[in-house]
CSV table of C-alpha atoms in Angstrom, one decimal:
chain,number,residue,atom,x,y,z
U,29,MET,CA,-22.4,-15.8,-22.3
U,30,GLU,CA,-23.8,-13.5,-19.5
U,31,ALA,CA,-27.8,-13.8,-18.5
U,32,VAL,CA,-29.2,-9.9,-19.8
U,33,THR,CA,-32.0,-9.8,-17.2
U,34,LEU,CA,-31.9,-6.2,-15.1
U,35,GLN,CA,-28.7,-5.3,-17.2
U,36,LYS,CA,-27.9,-1.9,-18.9
U,37,LEU,CA,-24.5,-1.3,-21.0
U,38,THR,CA,-23.9,2.2,-21.8
U,39,PHE,CA,-20.5,3.4,-23.7
U,40,ILE,CA,-19.5,6.9,-23.7
U,41,ASN,CA,-16.9,7.7,-26.3
U,42,PHE,CA,-14.1,10.2,-26.2
U,43,ARG,CA,-16.3,13.3,-27.6
U,44,GLY,CA,-19.1,12.9,-24.4
U,45,GLU,CA,-21.4,11.1,-27.0
U,46,SER,CA,-23.2,7.8,-25.5
U,47,ILE,CA,-25.2,4.7,-26.6
U,48,GLU,CA,-27.1,2.9,-24.1
U,49,ILE,CA,-27.9,-0.9,-25.0
U,50,GLY,CA,-30.4,-2.5,-22.4
U,51,HIS,CA,-33.8,-3.6,-23.2
U,52,TYR,CA,-35.8,-0.9,-25.3
U,53,ARG,CA,-35.8,0.5,-28.4
U,54,PRO,CA,-33.6,1.2,-30.3
U,55,PHE,CA,-30.6,-0.7,-28.7
U,56,TYR,CA,-31.7,-3.8,-27.5
U,57,LEU,CA,-28.8,-6.1,-25.2
U,58,THR,CA,-29.1,-9.7,-26.5
U,59,SER,CA,-26.3,-10.9,-24.8
U,60,TRP,CA,-22.2,-10.3,-24.2
U,61,VAL,CA,-19.2,-12.0,-22.8
U,62,GLY,CA,-16.0,-10.8,-20.4
U,63,ALA,CA,-17.7,-9.4,-17.9
U,64,GLY,CA,-15.6,-12.1,-15.3
U,65,GLU,CA,-13.1,-13.8,-17.4
U,66,VAL,CA,-9.8,-12.5,-18.0
U,67,ALA,CA,-6.4,-13.9,-18.4
U,68,ALA,CA,-3.8,-13.8,-16.0
U,69,GLU,CA,0.6,-14.4,-16.9
U,70,MET,CA,1.6,-16.0,-14.2
U,71,ILE,CA,5.6,-15.0,-13.3
U,72,LEU,CA,7.2,-18.6,-12.0
U,73,THR,CA,11.0,-19.2,-11.3
U,74,GLN,CA,12.8,-22.4,-11.0
U,75,SER,CA,15.8,-22.9,-8.8
U,76,PHE,CA,18.6,-25.6,-9.9
U,77,LYS,CA,16.9,-29.0,-9.0
U,78,GLN,CA,13.8,-27.7,-7.9
U,79,HIS,CA,10.8,-30.1,-8.4
U,80,GLY,CA,8.0,-27.6,-10.2
U,81,ARG,CA,8.3,-24.3,-9.9
U,82,THR,CA,8.2,-21.1,-7.4
U,83,PHE,CA,4.9,-18.7,-7.9
U,84,GLU,CA,6.6,-14.9,-7.7
U,85,ASP,CA,3.9,-12.6,-9.3
U,86,ALA,CA,0.5,-12.0,-11.6
U,87,TYR,CA,-0.5,-10.1,-13.8
U,88,LEU,CA,-4.0,-9.9,-15.8
U,89,GLU,CA,-4.0,-9.6,-19.4
U,90,PRO,CA,-6.2,-7.1,-21.1
U,91,ARG,CA,-9.9,-7.9,-20.8
U,92,SER,CA,-11.9,-8.4,-24.1
U,93,ILE,CA,-15.3,-8.1,-24.4
U,94,THR,CA,-18.5,-8.8,-27.0
U,95,ILE,CA,-21.5,-7.4,-27.0
U,96,ASN,CA,-24.4,-8.8,-29.1
U,97,ALA,CA,-27.2,-6.4,-29.7
U,98,GLU,CA,-29.8,-5.6,-32.0
U,99,ILE,CA,-30.9,-2.4,-33.3
U,100,LYS,CA,-35.0,-1.9,-34.1
U,101,THR,CA,-36.7,0.8,-35.4
U,102,ASN,CA,-39.7,1.7,-37.4
U,103,ASN,CA,-38.5,2.2,-41.0
U,104,ILE,CA,-35.2,1.9,-43.1
U,105,GLU,CA,-34.2,5.2,-43.0
U,106,GLU,CA,-34.0,5.0,-38.6
U,107,LEU,CA,-32.3,1.9,-39.2
U,108,TYR,CA,-29.5,3.6,-40.9
U,109,GLU,CA,-29.1,6.7,-39.1
U,110,TYR,CA,-28.6,4.3,-35.9
U,111,ARG,CA,-26.3,2.3,-37.5
U,112,GLN,CA,-24.0,5.0,-38.5
U,113,ARG,CA,-24.4,6.7,-34.8
U,114,VAL,CA,-23.1,2.8,-33.4
U,115,ALA,CA,-20.4,3.7,-35.9
U,116,ARG,CA,-19.5,6.6,-34.3
U,117,VAL,CA,-19.4,6.1,-31.0
U,118,PHE,CA,-17.9,3.2,-30.7
U,119,THR,CA,-15.0,4.7,-32.8
U,120,PRO,CA,-11.7,2.5,-32.6
U,121,LEU,CA,-9.8,5.6,-32.8
U,122,LYS,CA,-9.7,6.6,-29.2
U,123,PRO,CA,-10.9,4.8,-26.1
U,124,GLY,CA,-13.9,5.5,-24.0
U,125,ILE,CA,-15.7,4.3,-20.9
U,126,LEU,CA,-17.9,1.3,-20.9
U,127,ARG,CA,-20.2,1.6,-17.8
U,128,TYR,CA,-22.3,-1.6,-16.6
U,129,GLU,CA,-25.5,-1.4,-14.4
U,130,TYR,CA,-26.8,-4.1,-12.9
U,131,PRO,CA,-28.6,-5.4,-9.6
U,132,LEU,CA,-25.8,-4.7,-7.3
U,133,GLY,CA,-24.6,-1.7,-8.6
U,134,VAL,CA,-23.0,0.6,-11.1
U,135,ARG,CA,-19.5,-0.7,-12.4
U,136,GLU,CA,-17.1,1.3,-14.9
U,137,ILE,CA,-14.1,0.0,-17.1
U,138,PRO,CA,-11.9,2.1,-20.0
U,139,ALA,CA,-12.6,0.4,-23.1
U,140,ILE,CA,-11.7,1.0,-26.9
U,141,SER,CA,-13.4,-0.8,-29.9
U,142,GLU,CA,-11.4,-3.6,-31.5
U,143,HIS,CA,-13.0,-2.2,-35.2
U,144,VAL,CA,-16.0,-0.7,-36.0
U,145,PRO,CA,-19.0,-2.8,-35.4
U,146,ASN,CA,-19.7,-5.2,-37.5
U,147,PHE,CA,-23.2,-5.5,-39.1
U,148,PRO,CA,-23.5,-8.5,-40.5
U,149,SER,CA,-25.9,-9.7,-43.4
U,150,GLY,CA,-28.3,-12.0,-44.4
U,151,LYS,CA,-32.0,-12.4,-43.7
U,152,ASP,CA,-31.6,-13.6,-40.0
U,153,ASN,CA,-29.4,-10.7,-39.3
U,154,ARG,CA,-30.8,-7.7,-41.2
U,155,ARG,CA,-34.1,-6.8,-42.4
U,156,GLU,CA,-35.6,-3.1,-43.1
U,157,THR,CA,-36.0,-2.6,-39.6
U,158,HIS,CA,-33.7,-5.0,-37.8
U,159,GLN,CA,-30.2,-5.1,-37.9
U,160,LYS,CA,-27.9,-7.4,-35.9
U,161,CYS,CA,-24.5,-5.7,-34.5
U,162,ILE,CA,-21.3,-7.3,-32.8
U,163,ILE,CA,-19.1,-5.0,-31.0
U,164,ASP,CA,-15.6,-6.1,-29.7
U,165,LEU,CA,-14.1,-4.1,-27.1
U,166,ILE,CA,-10.5,-4.5,-25.6
U,167,CYS,CA,-9.9,-3.0,-21.6
U,168,PRO,CA,-6.4,-2.4,-21.5
U,169,GLY,CA,-6.6,-1.9,-17.8
U,170,ALA,CA,-8.6,-5.1,-17.2
U,171,LEU,CA,-9.9,-4.2,-13.9
U,172,TRP,CA,-13.9,-2.7,-13.1
U,173,LEU,CA,-13.9,0.8,-11.5
U,174,SER,CA,-16.6,1.7,-9.0
U,175,ALA,CA,-18.3,4.1,-11.3
U,176,GLU,CA,-18.3,7.1,-7.9
U,177,ASP,CA,-14.9,8.2,-6.0
U,178,ARG,CA,-14.8,7.0,-2.8
U,179,VAL,CA,-13.7,10.0,-0.5
U,180,GLU,CA,-12.4,10.0,3.0
U,181,GLU,CA,-11.4,12.8,5.4
U,182,LEU,CA,-8.3,12.3,7.7
U,183,ALA,CA,-9.1,15.0,9.7
U,184,VAL,CA,-12.7,15.7,10.3
U,185,TYR,CA,-14.9,17.7,12.2
U,186,GLU,CA,-16.8,16.3,15.0
U,187,GLY,CA,-20.0,16.9,16.8
U,188,GLY,CA,-19.0,19.3,19.9
U,189,MET,CA,-21.3,21.4,22.1
U,190,SER,CA,-25.0,21.8,21.1
U,191,PHE,CA,-27.5,23.9,22.9
U,192,PRO,CA,-31.1,23.0,24.1
U,193,LEU,CA,-34.1,24.6,23.4
U,194,ARG,CA,-33.9,23.3,19.7
U,195,LEU,CA,-31.4,26.7,19.1
U,196,PRO,CA,-29.8,26.0,15.2
U,197,ASN,CA,-26.2,27.0,16.7
U,198,ALA,CA,-23.9,24.0,17.3
U,199,PHE,CA,-20.1,24.2,17.6
U,200,ALA,CA,-18.1,21.2,16.3
U,201,PHE,CA,-13.9,20.6,16.9
U,202,LYS,CA,-11.5,18.8,14.7
U,203,SER,CA,-10.9,15.4,15.8
U,204,PRO,CA,-7.5,15.1,18.1
U,205,SER,CA,-6.3,12.1,16.4
U,206,ARG,CA,-4.3,12.7,12.9
U,207,SER,CA,-5.0,9.0,11.6
U,208,LYS,CA,-7.9,6.8,10.3
U,209,VAL,CA,-8.8,3.2,9.2
U,210,VAL,CA,-9.7,3.3,5.3
U,211,THR,CA,-11.6,0.6,3.8
U,212,ASN,CA,-10.5,-0.4,0.3
U,213,ASN,CA,-13.7,-2.7,-0.4
U,214,GLY,CA,-12.4,-3.6,-3.9
U,215,ASP,CA,-10.5,-7.0,-5.3
U,216,VAL,CA,-7.2,-5.2,-5.3
U,217,SER,CA,-5.0,-2.4,-4.2
U,218,THR,CA,-6.0,1.2,-5.6
U,219,PRO,CA,-3.6,4.3,-6.1
U,220,PRO,CA,-5.1,7.5,-4.0
U,221,LEU,CA,-5.6,11.1,-4.8
U,222,ILE,CA,-4.1,12.7,-1.7
U,223,THR,CA,-5.0,16.4,-1.2
U,224,PHE,CA,-3.5,18.6,1.9
U,225,ASN,CA,-5.5,21.6,2.5
U,226,GLY,CA,-3.4,24.8,3.8
U,227,PRO,CA,-2.5,26.3,6.1
U,228,ALA,CA,0.3,23.6,6.9
U,229,THR,CA,4.2,23.9,7.8
U,230,ALA,CA,6.8,21.9,5.9
U,231,PRO,CA,7.3,19.0,6.1
U,232,ILE,CA,3.9,17.7,4.9
U,233,ARG,CA,3.9,13.3,5.6
U,234,ILE,CA,1.5,11.1,5.1
U,235,VAL,CA,1.7,7.2,6.1
U,236,ASN,CA,0.1,4.1,5.4
U,237,GLU,CA,0.9,2.2,8.5
U,238,THR,CA,-0.5,-0.5,7.1
U,239,LEU,CA,2.5,-1.0,4.5
U,240,SER,CA,5.0,1.1,6.5
U,241,GLN,CA,5.2,3.3,3.9
U,242,PHE,CA,5.3,6.8,3.6
U,243,ILE,CA,4.9,10.3,1.1
U,244,GLU,CA,7.1,13.4,2.7
U,245,VAL,CA,7.0,17.1,0.9
U,246,ASN,CA,8.9,19.4,1.8
U,247,GLN,CA,6.1,22.4,1.0
U,248,SER,CA,4.5,24.8,3.1
U,249,LEU,CA,1.0,25.8,2.2
U,250,LYS,CA,-0.9,28.9,3.1
U,251,GLU,CA,-4.4,29.3,3.8
U,252,GLY,CA,-6.8,28.5,0.6
U,253,GLU,CA,-3.4,26.6,-1.4
U,254,LYS,CA,-3.4,22.8,-1.9
U,255,LEU,CA,-1.0,20.1,-2.1
U,256,VAL,CA,-2.2,17.5,-4.2
U,257,ILE,CA,-0.4,14.0,-4.3
U,258,SER,CA,-1.4,11.3,-7.4
U,259,THR,CA,-0.3,7.5,-6.7
U,260,ALA,CA,-1.9,6.1,-9.8
U,261,TYR,CA,0.7,4.0,-12.2
U,262,ARG,CA,2.7,6.3,-14.9
U,263,ASN,CA,1.1,9.4,-13.5
U,264,LYS,CA,2.8,9.6,-10.1
U,265,ARG,CA,3.5,13.3,-8.9
U,266,VAL,CA,3.1,16.1,-6.4
U,267,THR,CA,1.4,19.2,-7.4
U,268,LYS,CA,0.7,22.6,-5.6
U,269,ILE,CA,-2.3,24.5,-6.5
U,270,ASP,CA,-2.0,28.3,-4.8
U,271,ALA,CA,-5.2,30.3,-3.7
U,272,ASN,CA,-6.1,31.2,-7.6
U,273,GLY,CA,-5.5,28.3,-9.0
U,274,ASN,CA,-2.0,28.1,-10.2
U,275,GLU,CA,-0.5,24.7,-10.5
U,276,ARG,CA,3.0,24.3,-9.8
U,277,ASP,CA,5.0,20.9,-10.0
U,278,ALA,CA,6.6,20.1,-6.5
U,279,ASN,CA,8.1,17.0,-7.5
U,280,ASP,CA,11.4,18.3,-6.7
U,281,TYR,CA,10.3,18.5,-2.9
U,282,VAL,CA,9.5,14.9,-2.8
U,283,HIS,CA,11.4,13.2,0.2
U,284,PRO,CA,14.1,10.7,-1.4
U,285,PHE,CA,12.6,7.7,0.5
U,286,SER,CA,9.1,8.5,-0.2
U,287,LYS,CA,6.8,5.3,-1.9
U,288,TYR,CA,3.9,6.3,-3.5
U,289,PHE,CA,1.6,3.9,-1.8
U,290,GLN,CA,-1.3,1.7,-2.7
U,291,LEU,CA,-4.4,1.2,-0.4
U,292,GLU,CA,-4.5,-2.6,-0.1
U,293,ASP,CA,-7.7,-4.2,-0.2
U,294,GLY,CA,-9.1,-4.4,3.0
U,295,ASN,CA,-8.4,-2.1,5.9
U,296,ASN,CA,-5.5,0.8,5.8
U,297,ARG,CA,-4.4,2.9,8.4
U,298,LEU,CA,-3.5,6.4,7.2
U,299,SER,CA,-2.1,9.0,9.1
U,300,TYR,CA,-0.3,12.3,8.5
U,301,SER,CA,1.7,15.1,10.3
U,302,THR,CA,3.2,18.6,9.7
U,303,GLY,CA,5.8,20.5,10.6
U,304,ALA,CA,4.1,21.9,13.5
U,305,GLU,CA,2.4,19.6,15.5
U,306,TYR,CA,-0.6,22.3,16.8
U,307,GLU,CA,-2.0,21.8,13.0
U,308,ARG,CA,-4.6,19.8,12.0
U,309,ALA,CA,-4.6,20.3,8.2
U,310,PRO,CA,-7.6,18.8,6.6
U,311,VAL,CA,-6.6,15.9,3.8
U,312,THR,CA,-8.9,14.3,1.7
U,313,ILE,CA,-8.3,11.0,0.3
U,314,LYS,CA,-10.1,10.1,-2.9
U,315,PHE,CA,-10.0,6.5,-5.0
U,316,LYS,CA,-12.1,4.2,-6.9
U,317,GLU,CA,-12.3,0.7,-6.1
U,318,ARG,CA,-10.9,-1.9,-8.5
U,319,PHE,CA,-12.9,-5.4,-9.1
U,320,LEU,CA,-11.2,-8.4,-11.2
U,321,GLY,CA,-15.0,-9.1,-12.3
U,322,VAL,CA,-18.9,-8.6,-12.1
């Protein structure tokens, strides 16, 4: 059971409706479990006459979270109103987001109620202005996510010449380097969202040198156009966006040996190139760090 000092849970459903459970009326956080522990499925193999087994890989099972809360109100009418609100927000029909605020920061995890919240009966559980509440959530993805996206620029502007006498004018220049070390401070690898901004000459290529993996797209970009590469599981795709915001599928232009790489935990050296050596097209890497527990 997790201590609740300086903690707050917020659940946001698919409609954007939310409930905060903390240390103030009407929703008090009594206790909760599932912040850290999550089961893993081990893949082990055994050869002929081998003693024991050989570890091959492991996968996390869905995370289960149970929240024990109390609803405290001024009258019985408010009590039933808040009960109805809890049932509506924690609907088991569609997933939402559970946000956890604690002394080290904020984490989030996609979650869905396993059932309509339980409001137990009995004098110890319910009175005219008091109701205990049990909420059971399942988190299919298992991993906690950083609340804010990390954004890294591969082609950045660096400070150049400046003028004395406190004049506001300054010049800047793009870094001659097309590579950068991007650090993933999470516990596991994470999928980046990669955006190339035009102008850029085909082929456009980005490489994770740490993994020796690349993504190459045979498309050129005009001024104001973008090429967006999603590497997320079950959402791997390449989209070209014109200057007016119109999107077009560009998956057919991906090099057949491309690998939709992840950012490993720790340092990742990324580099990019285009069909013209002189080009320094701005490239944005966006990702969320992922954690095993909080």
